[in-house]
Amino acid sequence: MASITDSTTTGAANTVEATPNAVDIDAKKEKVSSVVVFSDRAQVTRIFTGKALLVGQNEVKIKNLPTYIDKDSIRVEGRGNATILDVVFTSKWVTKEPVSDSKEVDKLKSRIKAIDIKVKALANEKKRVDGQRKLFNDYADAVTTNKPVQANATPVTQGAPAMLEGKVVEGLVDFVASLARKWEVFDEREAEIAEEVTALEEEKYGINMNLNQMGSQSYSTQENVVEVVVLLDAEKDGDVDLTLSYIVTRASWTSLFDIRVFTDSKAMKLTYKAEIKQSTGEDWTDVSLALSTATPAVGGDPPELSPWYVSIRPKPRPMMEKKSKSMVSARRSSPNMAFGGAPAPPMVMSAAPMMASYAQAPGGGGSMSQDMLLMDEESASDMNQRTAFARESLTSTTYQIPSKATIPSDNVPHKVTVAIIDYKPTFTWTSVPKIDAKAFLKATVKNDSEYALLAGPANIFLDDSFVCKASLKSVAPQEEFESSLGIDNTIRITYKPVSKKTETSGILQRSNVTRYTQAIEIKNTKQQEITLNLVDQIPISSEEKLVVRIVKPDVTVAKPVASYVDAGNEVGVKYVEREGKFEYTLKMKPGTKQVVEFCWDVSLAVTEAIDGI
């Protein structure tokens, strides 16, 4: 501690220890200035202005900070005629003062007593009703059975036989009807009593729950109090401004998109949004908000590499001619087989997520346009919006939102618009009519903007109609991406039944040759030219005796695995031999019709039958 010299009236000099000037700041009463939200945390900045200091040492205590602060991330800066000597972080558990409302507790307890009295009264009434029911039951039993009077019989049952003897038989009918009405009264009253008791018990349960909650508050509890103490040395009396920044957990943001495609104008409007949520314990009210793709490392130390070992791969043993010996040889020589023939567990390498890789790549990212307009997913407003700017570094991109934002500590997602981007997509249609005779529209877009799109869910709209939900992968600037837009019913496809014709050939070894022909009819009813990818297949033989030969289009199995041929009439064909799959590419003018036909032969001995067709 610093010391000062105090002059007394006698002129003697005495040295006394100075007590620092105490300045208390309640963080709950001060606004948050700015927040940078990362994928799993946030950097909060607070600016405390006009704090009065006295010449000499001053101790500024910032109280009521959130519990989830990373103590290693605390930074303090100042402006004014003072020097920061030390910054101390404290986190301690203190006893919280009991909080209770004795008047409210007494009121609730009085209500419980009243409920207990009422329930007891209803229980007594039910006993009386049960007694009356038993009395009438005994009387009815005595009247209808004419039993002899028992020694312990009630006065009513003792006189029942005598009363019956003096009456006509018709009076018995009135007696039974009167008894039935009395039983009905008993049943109704018992049901009412049960309903009242249930309601009172539910009310009592709710009151007890309130009392338990109030009782828990009435006991002393422990509370984690987080404070930052800043020790300053002021050159003179005056005001200073302090800036406090720290990292808190329990905050995150994710990407989501609205993709609107307009087929007539061949345009795409992509609305890039961010969904932010936080439960840090402090509200971010009217703050300057930024979103970052970086993954902050508070410690700042670079990682260390472990030794990277390499070895010579074992040579496989020669394969034997016979299949059985070959299988045995392969089993013995396989380097991945453990003792006893059991396969050794494979080594698994996990790839880093694309977003993380991109965030760490030099130059990964671009500027972003942002807006605080909270848009509904179905909103299609073309209102002019303010755009944000991006700060790009070697490892990340930060998107600064121009408007102030309010994100309460409620762990509820809050949406902000990051950017609205216009693209010129290329449309293609794809159909697999063997499975579904529909044309599926797909838009291919080059991200020619300077915006980096992070992976996230997307709502797809086609001509102002909601189509589907999809997932958009991370897209870097100048990178292409695709977006499926659902079924386009204006492209009509008819998958005709396959036709077949069988001929028998051969003299010594007779075989059947069956030619299968498949026709597909496509109509383009749109008012624009389309590019349609039509995918189909022919069977693949799994037996040497069963031969499958392509007839049309003119692609032989001796050609490369994937080859393009001219099928005529603006049609190109790609054939993948190992899969037996065709992919036709058709250019169709508006309002035109086209028929695609392909055929194949299947040869098989007459004594055999085909399975699978």
mmCIF file of N, CA and C in Angstrom, residues 105-159:
data_model
loop_
_atom_site.group_PDB
_atom_site.id
_atom_site.type_symbol
_atom_site.label_atom_id
_atom_site.label_comp_id
_atom_site.label_asym_id
_atom_site.label_seq_id
_atom_site.Cartn_x
_atom_site.Cartn_y
_atom_site.Cartn_z
ATOM 1 N N VAL A 105 -47.968 -16.168 3.902
ATOM 2 C CA VAL A 105 -47.881 -17.524 4.452
ATOM 3 C C VAL A 105 -49.018 -17.778 5.426
ATOM 4 N N ASP A 106 -49.284 -16.830 6.314
ATOM 5 C CA ASP A 106 -50.380 -16.996 7.276
ATOM 6 C C ASP A 106 -51.724 -17.122 6.566
ATOM 7 N N LYS A 107 -51.898 -16.372 5.509
ATOM 8 C CA LYS A 107 -53.151 -16.434 4.757
ATOM 9 C C LYS A 107 -53.342 -17.810 4.125
ATOM 10 N N LEU A 108 -52.279 -18.349 3.561
ATOM 11 C CA LEU A 108 -52.373 -19.667 2.936
ATOM 12 C C LEU A 108 -52.594 -20.763 3.970
ATOM 13 N N LYS A 109 -51.935 -20.659 5.108
ATOM 14 C CA LYS A 109 -52.129 -21.663 6.160
ATOM 15 C C LYS A 109 -53.552 -21.619 6.709
ATOM 16 N N SER A 110 -54.130 -20.425 6.827
ATOM 17 C CA SER A 110 -55.520 -20.312 7.279
ATOM 18 C C SER A 110 -56.459 -20.975 6.283
ATOM 19 N N ARG A 111 -56.157 -20.833 5.012
ATOM 20 C CA ARG A 111 -57.003 -21.467 4.002
ATOM 21 C C ARG A 111 -56.909 -22.982 4.090
ATOM 22 N N ILE A 112 -55.716 -23.507 4.393
ATOM 23 C CA ILE A 112 -55.562 -24.958 4.552
ATOM 24 C C ILE A 112 -56.399 -25.458 5.720
ATOM 25 N N LYS A 113 -56.402 -24.716 6.829
ATOM 26 C CA LYS A 113 -57.227 -25.116 7.972
ATOM 27 C C LYS A 113 -58.702 -25.141 7.591
ATOM 28 N N ALA A 114 -59.151 -24.131 6.861
ATOM 29 C CA ALA A 114 -60.551 -24.094 6.433
ATOM 30 C C ALA A 114 -60.876 -25.270 5.521
ATOM 31 N N ILE A 115 -59.938 -25.620 4.663
ATOM 32 C CA ILE A 115 -60.155 -26.773 3.776
ATOM 33 C C ILE A 115 -60.255 -28.056 4.587
ATOM 34 N N ASP A 116 -59.378 -28.233 5.567
ATOM 35 C CA ASP A 116 -59.428 -29.440 6.403
ATOM 36 C C ASP A 116 -60.762 -29.550 7.136
ATOM 37 N N ILE A 117 -61.260 -28.426 7.663
ATOM 38 C CA ILE A 117 -62.556 -28.445 8.362
ATOM 39 C C ILE A 117 -63.674 -28.825 7.402
ATOM 40 N N LYS A 118 -63.643 -28.275 6.204
ATOM 41 C CA LYS A 118 -64.682 -28.579 5.217
ATOM 42 C C LYS A 118 -64.626 -30.042 4.789
ATOM 43 N N VAL A 119 -63.421 -30.569 4.582
ATOM 44 C CA VAL A 119 -63.280 -31.976 4.193
ATOM 45 C C VAL A 119 -63.793 -32.888 5.294
ATOM 46 N N LYS A 120 -63.518 -32.548 6.545
ATOM 47 C CA LYS A 120 -64.005 -33.356 7.670
ATOM 48 C C LYS A 120 -65.521 -33.321 7.744
ATOM 49 N N ALA A 121 -66.119 -32.151 7.508
ATOM 50 C CA ALA A 121 -67.576 -32.037 7.515
ATOM 51 C C ALA A 121 -68.196 -32.866 6.401
ATOM 52 N N LEU A 122 -67.584 -32.856 5.240
ATOM 53 C CA LEU A 122 -68.099 -33.664 4.132
ATOM 54 C C LEU A 122 -67.972 -35.149 4.430
ATOM 55 N N ALA A 123 -66.881 -35.539 5.096
ATOM 56 C CA ALA A 123 -66.727 -36.947 5.467
ATOM 57 C C ALA A 123 -67.817 -37.374 6.443
ATOM 58 N N ASN A 124 -68.162 -36.524 7.404
ATOM 59 C CA ASN A 124 -69.240 -36.842 8.347
ATOM 60 C C ASN A 124 -70.583 -36.931 7.631
ATOM 61 N N GLU A 125 -70.802 -36.030 6.690
ATOM 62 C CA GLU A 125 -72.055 -36.078 5.940
ATOM 63 C C GLU A 125 -72.157 -37.366 5.137
ATOM 64 N N LYS A 126 -71.029 -37.810 4.569
ATOM 65 C CA LYS A 126 -71.053 -39.064 3.812
ATOM 66 C C LYS A 126 -71.395 -40.240 4.721
ATOM 67 N N LYS A 127 -70.898 -40.210 5.965
ATOM 68 C CA LYS A 127 -71.252 -41.269 6.911
ATOM 69 C C LYS A 127 -72.751 -41.279 7.180
ATOM 70 N N ARG A 128 -73.348 -40.091 7.299
ATOM 71 C CA ARG A 128 -74.785 -40.018 7.540
ATOM 72 C C ARG A 128 -75.565 -40.548 6.344
ATOM 73 N N VAL A 129 -75.120 -40.194 5.174
ATOM 74 C CA VAL A 129 -75.800 -40.693 3.976
ATOM 75 C C VAL A 129 -75.682 -42.209 3.889
ATOM 76 N N ASP A 130 -74.477 -42.730 4.195
ATOM 77 C CA ASP A 130 -74.298 -44.184 4.189
ATOM 78 C C ASP A 130 -75.207 -44.847 5.218
ATOM 79 N N GLY A 131 -75.370 -44.217 6.406
ATOM 80 C CA GLY A 131 -76.256 -44.774 7.424
ATOM 81 C C GLY A 131 -77.695 -44.783 6.979
ATOM 82 N N GLN A 132 -78.133 -43.692 6.346
ATOM 83 C CA GLN A 132 -79.505 -43.642 5.840
ATOM 84 C C GLN A 132 -79.723 -44.691 4.751
ATOM 85 N N ARG A 133 -78.727 -44.845 3.899
ATOM 86 C CA ARG A 133 -78.853 -45.858 2.843
ATOM 87 C C ARG A 133 -78.992 -47.254 3.453
ATOM 88 N N LYS A 134 -78.178 -47.550 4.465
ATOM 89 C CA LYS A 134 -78.246 -48.865 5.111
ATOM 90 C C LYS A 134 -79.603 -49.074 5.783
ATOM 91 N N LEU A 135 -80.129 -48.018 6.393
ATOM 92 C CA LEU A 135 -81.429 -48.124 7.052
ATOM 93 C C LEU A 135 -82.519 -48.486 6.060
ATOM 94 N N PHE A 136 -82.525 -47.792 4.932
ATOM 95 C CA PHE A 136 -83.544 -48.081 3.928
ATOM 96 C C PHE A 136 -83.321 -49.443 3.287
ATOM 97 N N ASN A 137 -82.063 -49.838 3.119
ATOM 98 C CA ASN A 137 -81.797 -51.164 2.568
ATOM 99 C C ASN A 137 -82.312 -52.258 3.499
ATOM 100 N N ASP A 138 -82.064 -52.096 4.794
ATOM 101 C CA ASP A 138 -82.560 -53.088 5.765
ATOM 102 C C ASP A 138 -84.084 -53.149 5.758
ATOM 103 N N TYR A 139 -84.709 -51.979 5.683
ATOM 104 C CA TYR A 139 -86.171 -51.932 5.680
ATOM 105 C C TYR A 139 -86.731 -52.623 4.445
ATOM 106 N N ALA A 140 -86.115 -52.323 3.276
ATOM 107 C CA ALA A 140 -86.590 -52.945 2.038
ATOM 108 C C ALA A 140 -86.392 -54.443 2.067
ATOM 109 N N ASP A 141 -85.288 -54.886 2.633
ATOM 110 C CA ASP A 141 -85.021 -56.322 2.714
ATOM 111 C C ASP A 141 -86.060 -57.009 3.593
ATOM 112 N N ALA A 142 -86.426 -56.363 4.700
ATOM 113 C CA ALA A 142 -87.419 -56.955 5.601
ATOM 114 C C ALA A 142 -88.794 -56.996 4.965
ATOM 115 N N VAL A 143 -89.149 -55.960 4.218
ATOM 116 C CA VAL A 143 -90.472 -55.905 3.599
ATOM 117 C C VAL A 143 -90.610 -56.935 2.498
ATOM 118 N N THR A 144 -89.597 -57.043 1.654
ATOM 119 C CA THR A 144 -89.717 -57.908 0.476
ATOM 120 C C THR A 144 -89.530 -59.382 0.784
ATOM 121 N N THR A 145 -88.788 -59.729 1.833
ATOM 122 C CA THR A 145 -88.533 -61.147 2.149
ATOM 123 C C THR A 145 -89.365 -61.662 3.302
ATOM 124 N N ASN A 146 -90.010 -60.741 4.080
ATOM 125 C CA ASN A 146 -90.831 -61.130 5.235
ATOM 126 C C ASN A 146 -90.039 -61.981 6.214
ATOM 127 N N LYS A 147 -88.775 -61.519 6.478
ATOM 128 C CA LYS A 147 -87.921 -62.247 7.402
ATOM 129 C C LYS A 147 -88.420 -62.068 8.827
ATOM 130 N N PRO A 148 -88.166 -63.053 9.690
ATOM 131 C CA PRO A 148 -88.525 -62.879 11.104
ATOM 132 C C PRO A 148 -87.672 -61.796 11.727
ATOM 133 N N VAL A 149 -88.260 -61.151 12.685
ATOM 134 C CA VAL A 149 -87.570 -60.050 13.331
ATOM 135 C C VAL A 149 -86.435 -60.584 14.171
ATOM 136 N N GLN A 150 -85.215 -59.970 13.929
ATOM 137 C CA GLN A 150 -84.042 -60.373 14.686
ATOM 138 C C GLN A 150 -83.986 -59.620 16.002
ATOM 139 N N ALA A 151 -83.194 -60.156 16.889
ATOM 140 C CA ALA A 151 -83.107 -59.524 18.214
ATOM 141 C C ALA A 151 -82.507 -58.138 18.125
ATOM 142 N N ASN A 152 -81.562 -57.973 17.184
ATOM 143 C CA ASN A 152 -80.900 -56.671 17.056
ATOM 144 C C ASN A 152 -81.478 -55.829 15.940
ATOM 145 N N ALA A 153 -82.696 -56.121 15.510
ATOM 146 C CA ALA A 153 -83.302 -55.380 14.410
ATOM 147 C C ALA A 153 -83.684 -53.986 14.859
ATOM 148 N N THR A 154 -83.690 -53.084 13.930
ATOM 149 C CA THR A 154 -84.077 -51.698 14.222
ATOM 150 C C THR A 154 -85.584 -51.612 14.370
ATOM 151 N N PRO A 155 -86.102 -50.579 14.980
ATOM 152 C CA PRO A 155 -87.552 -50.443 15.131
ATOM 153 C C PRO A 155 -88.270 -50.448 13.799
ATOM 154 N N VAL A 156 -87.644 -49.909 12.775
ATOM 155 C CA VAL A 156 -88.330 -49.872 11.484
ATOM 156 C C VAL A 156 -88.496 -51.267 10.925
ATOM 157 N N THR A 157 -87.412 -52.086 10.971
ATOM 158 C CA THR A 157 -87.491 -53.434 10.413
ATOM 159 C C THR A 157 -88.343 -54.342 11.268
ATOM 160 N N GLN A 158 -88.445 -54.072 12.560
ATOM 161 C CA GLN A 158 -89.300 -54.906 13.405
ATOM 162 C C GLN A 158 -90.764 -54.752 13.014
ATOM 163 N N GLY A 159 -91.183 -53.592 12.610
ATOM 164 C CA GLY A 159 -92.590 -53.372 12.277
ATOM 165 C C GLY A 159 -92.921 -53.592 10.840
#
